[in-house]
Amino acid sequence: MKKTLATLALATVLGAGSASYAAFTLSSDLTFGSEYVFRGIKLADNTFHPSVEAGFDNFYIGIWGALPTEKRSSMGYIDEWDAYAGYSFSLSDNLSLDIGATYYYYPIDDAEDTFEPYIGLSWDLDNWSPALY
């Protein structure tokens, strides 16, 4: 709980922001986490997570980073940059479909970059918004 509160407080102070004009949106975020866990595996301790996302109508594109502050070597934690893009649209009043892809980039020679397409459904219920990806 303390980690979550510290992350939220730091994100608020350090420059979370957004702007929009008609159908165009632009948002940025800078958060800090005391642990970076991806799919149940701890990848780093103290890590900055900057991001920028732009959208136009139902299309979005963005970049997100994981920049560890400790053990920065080929044997320890490494930087990660994820570029993503997608298209989201409504199928009905409370059902949406999201289709996109993410490219995971690691800027060191011996790391293997990966590409991952995704598709998801999300529902807007009264006080609950489940999603399946």
PDB file of C-alpha atoms in Angstrom:
ATOM      1  CA  MET A   1       0.000   0.000   0.000  1.00  0.00           C
ATOM      2  CA  LYS A   2       2.806   2.431   0.863  1.00  0.00           C
ATOM      3  CA  LYS A   3       4.491   1.679  -2.488  1.00  0.00           C
ATOM      4  CA  THR A   4       1.294   2.461  -4.363  1.00  0.00           C
ATOM      5  CA  LEU A   5       0.706   5.716  -2.486  1.00  0.00           C
ATOM      6  CA  ALA A   6       4.310   6.826  -3.022  1.00  0.00           C
ATOM      7  CA  THR A   7       4.039   6.032  -6.727  1.00  0.00           C
ATOM      8  CA  LEU A   8       0.785   7.971  -7.075  1.00  0.00           C
ATOM      9  CA  ALA A   9       2.118  10.954  -5.159  1.00  0.00           C
ATOM     10  CA  LEU A  10       5.330  11.082  -7.173  1.00  0.00           C
ATOM     11  CA  ALA A  11       3.445  10.786 -10.468  1.00  0.00           C
ATOM     12  CA  THR A  12       1.226  13.700  -9.493  1.00  0.00           C
ATOM     13  CA  VAL A  13       4.146  15.928  -8.506  1.00  0.00           C
ATOM     14  CA  LEU A  14       6.556  15.033 -11.333  1.00  0.00           C
ATOM     15  CA  GLY A  15       4.505  15.790 -14.356  1.00  0.00           C
ATOM     16  CA  ALA A  16       1.522  13.700 -15.182  1.00  0.00           C
ATOM     17  CA  GLY A  17      -0.409  15.707 -17.698  1.00  0.00           C
ATOM     18  CA  SER A  18      -2.676  15.690 -20.679  1.00  0.00           C
ATOM     19  CA  ALA A  19      -4.034  17.918 -23.397  1.00  0.00           C
ATOM     20  CA  SER A  20      -6.751  17.506 -25.969  1.00  0.00           C
ATOM     21  CA  TYR A  21      -8.097  19.350 -28.978  1.00  0.00           C
ATOM     22  CA  ALA A  22     -11.229  18.021 -30.649  1.00  0.00           C
ATOM     23  CA  ALA A  23     -10.547  14.354 -31.417  1.00  0.00           C
ATOM     24  CA  PHE A  24      -6.771  14.598 -30.703  1.00  0.00           C
ATOM     25  CA  THR A  25      -5.385  13.761 -27.257  1.00  0.00           C
ATOM     26  CA  LEU A  26      -1.873  13.870 -25.831  1.00  0.00           C
ATOM     27  CA  SER A  27      -0.889  12.638 -22.387  1.00  0.00           C
ATOM     28  CA  SER A  28       2.335  12.079 -20.477  1.00  0.00           C
ATOM     29  CA  ASP A  29       3.240  10.460 -17.207  1.00  0.00           C
ATOM     30  CA  LEU A  30       6.330   9.975 -15.056  1.00  0.00           C
ATOM     31  CA  THR A  31       5.965   7.427 -12.283  1.00  0.00           C
ATOM     32  CA  PHE A  32       8.391   5.715  -9.940  1.00  0.00           C
ATOM     33  CA  GLY A  33       8.067   2.202  -8.574  1.00  0.00           C
ATOM     34  CA  SER A  34      10.105   0.478  -5.889  1.00  0.00           C
ATOM     35  CA  GLU A  35       9.733  -2.792  -7.860  1.00  0.00           C
ATOM     36  CA  TYR A  36       9.183  -3.511 -11.546  1.00  0.00           C
ATOM     37  CA  VAL A  37       7.301  -6.788 -11.933  1.00  0.00           C
ATOM     38  CA  PHE A  38       6.295  -8.032 -15.391  1.00  0.00           C
ATOM     39  CA  ARG A  39       4.032 -11.082 -15.683  1.00  0.00           C
ATOM     40  CA  GLY A  40       4.926 -12.223 -12.179  1.00  0.00           C
ATOM     41  CA  ILE A  41       8.712 -11.883 -12.578  1.00  0.00           C
ATOM     42  CA  LYS A  42      10.615  -9.166 -10.741  1.00  0.00           C
ATOM     43  CA  LEU A  43      12.754  -7.395 -13.327  1.00  0.00           C
ATOM     44  CA  ALA A  44      14.131  -4.511 -11.252  1.00  0.00           C
ATOM     45  CA  ASP A  45      14.018  -2.594  -8.013  1.00  0.00           C
ATOM     46  CA  ASN A  46      13.680   1.235  -8.040  1.00  0.00           C
ATOM     47  CA  THR A  47      12.516   2.128 -11.553  1.00  0.00           C
ATOM     48  CA  PHE A  48      11.302   5.255 -13.352  1.00  0.00           C
ATOM     49  CA  HIS A  49       8.448   4.744 -15.843  1.00  0.00           C
ATOM     50  CA  PRO A  50       8.073   7.676 -18.264  1.00  0.00           C
ATOM     51  CA  SER A  51       5.388   7.529 -20.944  1.00  0.00           C
ATOM     52  CA  VAL A  52       3.807   9.590 -23.706  1.00  0.00           C
ATOM     53  CA  GLU A  53       0.630   8.702 -25.595  1.00  0.00           C
ATOM     54  CA  ALA A  54      -1.170  10.401 -28.476  1.00  0.00           C
ATOM     55  CA  GLY A  55      -4.599   9.584 -29.797  1.00  0.00           C
ATOM     56  CA  PHE A  56      -6.800  10.593 -32.672  1.00  0.00           C
ATOM     57  CA  ASP A  57     -10.417   9.438 -32.651  1.00  0.00           C
ATOM     58  CA  ASN A  58     -10.164   5.693 -31.912  1.00  0.00           C
ATOM     59  CA  PHE A  59      -6.472   5.286 -32.825  1.00  0.00           C
ATOM     60  CA  TYR A  60      -3.675   5.588 -30.213  1.00  0.00           C
ATOM     61  CA  ILE A  61       0.110   5.355 -30.226  1.00  0.00           C
ATOM     62  CA  GLY A  62       2.600   5.665 -27.399  1.00  0.00           C
ATOM     63  CA  ILE A  63       5.914   4.853 -25.810  1.00  0.00           C
ATOM     64  CA  TRP A  64       6.541   3.647 -22.254  1.00  0.00           C
ATOM     65  CA  GLY A  65       9.830   3.063 -20.464  1.00  0.00           C
ATOM     66  CA  ALA A  66      11.250   1.134 -17.555  1.00  0.00           C
ATOM     67  CA  LEU A  67      14.498   2.759 -16.413  1.00  0.00           C
ATOM     68  CA  PRO A  68      16.004   1.041 -13.347  1.00  0.00           C
ATOM     69  CA  THR A  69      18.132   3.218 -11.079  1.00  0.00           C
ATOM     70  CA  GLU A  70      20.283   0.402  -9.656  1.00  0.00           C
ATOM     71  CA  LYS A  71      22.449  -2.488 -10.960  1.00  0.00           C
ATOM     72  CA  ARG A  72      22.625  -0.981 -14.448  1.00  0.00           C
ATOM     73  CA  SER A  73      24.926  -3.413 -16.277  1.00  0.00           C
ATOM     74  CA  SER A  74      24.709  -6.305 -18.724  1.00  0.00           C
ATOM     75  CA  MET A  75      24.574  -8.671 -15.729  1.00  0.00           C
ATOM     76  CA  GLY A  76      21.927  -6.673 -13.859  1.00  0.00           C
ATOM     77  CA  TYR A  77      18.785  -4.714 -14.676  1.00  0.00           C
ATOM     78  CA  ILE A  78      18.457  -3.138 -18.106  1.00  0.00           C
ATOM     79  CA  ASP A  79      16.431  -0.332 -19.627  1.00  0.00           C
ATOM     80  CA  GLU A  80      13.272  -1.199 -21.535  1.00  0.00           C
ATOM     81  CA  TRP A  81      11.315   0.887 -24.038  1.00  0.00           C
ATOM     82  CA  ASP A  82       7.914  -0.285 -25.272  1.00  0.00           C
ATOM     83  CA  ALA A  83       6.315   1.275 -28.350  1.00  0.00           C
ATOM     84  CA  TYR A  84       2.651   0.459 -28.888  1.00  0.00           C
ATOM     85  CA  ALA A  85      -0.218   1.346 -31.183  1.00  0.00           C
ATOM     86  CA  GLY A  86      -3.801   0.281 -31.420  1.00  0.00           C
ATOM     87  CA  TYR A  87      -7.341   0.942 -32.466  1.00  0.00           C
ATOM     88  CA  SER A  88     -10.294   0.763 -30.084  1.00  0.00           C
ATOM     89  CA  PHE A  89     -13.951   0.978 -31.037  1.00  0.00           C
ATOM     90  CA  SER A  90     -17.406   0.291 -29.627  1.00  0.00           C
ATOM     91  CA  LEU A  91     -19.306  -2.826 -30.584  1.00  0.00           C
ATOM     92  CA  SER A  92     -22.361  -1.735 -28.568  1.00  0.00           C
ATOM     93  CA  ASP A  93     -23.268   0.751 -25.829  1.00  0.00           C
ATOM     94  CA  ASN A  94     -21.236  -1.132 -23.210  1.00  0.00           C
ATOM     95  CA  LEU A  95     -18.878  -3.419 -25.182  1.00  0.00           C
ATOM     96  CA  SER A  96     -15.584  -2.288 -26.810  1.00  0.00           C
ATOM     97  CA  LEU A  97     -12.947  -4.036 -28.918  1.00  0.00           C
ATOM     98  CA  ASP A  98      -9.248  -3.064 -28.787  1.00  0.00           C
ATOM     99  CA  ILE A  99      -6.718  -4.307 -31.376  1.00  0.00           C
ATOM    100  CA  GLY A 100      -3.046  -3.386 -31.333  1.00  0.00           C
ATOM    101  CA  ALA A 101       0.586  -4.367 -30.950  1.00  0.00           C
ATOM    102  CA  THR A 102       3.561  -3.676 -28.676  1.00  0.00           C
ATOM    103  CA  TYR A 103       7.258  -3.721 -29.574  1.00  0.00           C
ATOM    104  CA  TYR A 104       9.550  -4.363 -26.570  1.00  0.00           C
ATOM    105  CA  TYR A 105      12.994  -2.800 -27.138  1.00  0.00           C
ATOM    106  CA  TYR A 106      16.062  -3.371 -24.921  1.00  0.00           C
ATOM    107  CA  PRO A 107      18.944  -1.042 -25.903  1.00  0.00           C
ATOM    108  CA  ILE A 108      21.849  -3.424 -25.230  1.00  0.00           C
ATOM    109  CA  ASP A 109      23.509  -5.818 -27.672  1.00  0.00           C
ATOM    110  CA  ASP A 110      22.732  -9.165 -26.052  1.00  0.00           C
ATOM    111  CA  ALA A 111      19.028  -8.503 -25.285  1.00  0.00           C
ATOM    112  CA  GLU A 112      16.311  -9.900 -27.541  1.00  0.00           C
ATOM    113  CA  ASP A 113      13.635  -7.429 -28.634  1.00  0.00           C
ATOM    114  CA  THR A 114      10.122  -8.820 -29.062  1.00  0.00           C
ATOM    115  CA  PHE A 115       6.891  -7.967 -30.880  1.00  0.00           C
ATOM    116  CA  GLU A 116       3.471  -8.837 -29.463  1.00  0.00           C
ATOM    117  CA  PRO A 117       0.048  -8.286 -31.075  1.00  0.00           C
ATOM    118  CA  TYR A 118      -3.014  -8.088 -28.832  1.00  0.00           C
ATOM    119  CA  ILE A 119      -6.782  -8.050 -28.977  1.00  0.00           C
ATOM    120  CA  GLY A 120      -9.145  -7.305 -26.120  1.00  0.00           C
ATOM    121  CA  LEU A 121     -12.774  -6.895 -25.131  1.00  0.00           C
ATOM    122  CA  SER A 122     -13.950  -4.581 -22.364  1.00  0.00           C
ATOM    123  CA  TRP A 123     -17.369  -4.082 -20.830  1.00  0.00           C
ATOM    124  CA  ASP A 124     -18.751  -0.976 -19.129  1.00  0.00           C
ATOM    125  CA  LEU A 125     -21.117  -2.179 -16.435  1.00  0.00           C
ATOM    126  CA  ASP A 126     -22.683  -0.034 -13.699  1.00  0.00           C
ATOM    127  CA  ASN A 127     -19.792   0.071 -11.198  1.00  0.00           C
ATOM    128  CA  TRP A 128     -17.519  -2.497 -12.769  1.00  0.00           C
ATOM    129  CA  SER A 129     -15.451  -2.541 -15.985  1.00  0.00           C
ATOM    130  CA  PRO A 130     -14.030  -6.020 -16.676  1.00  0.00           C
ATOM    131  CA  ALA A 131     -11.708  -6.605 -19.657  1.00  0.00           C
ATOM    132  CA  LEU A 132     -10.298  -9.688 -21.339  1.00  0.00           C
ATOM    133  CA  TYR A 133      -7.067  -9.515 -23.417  1.00  0.00           C
TER     134      TYR A 133
END
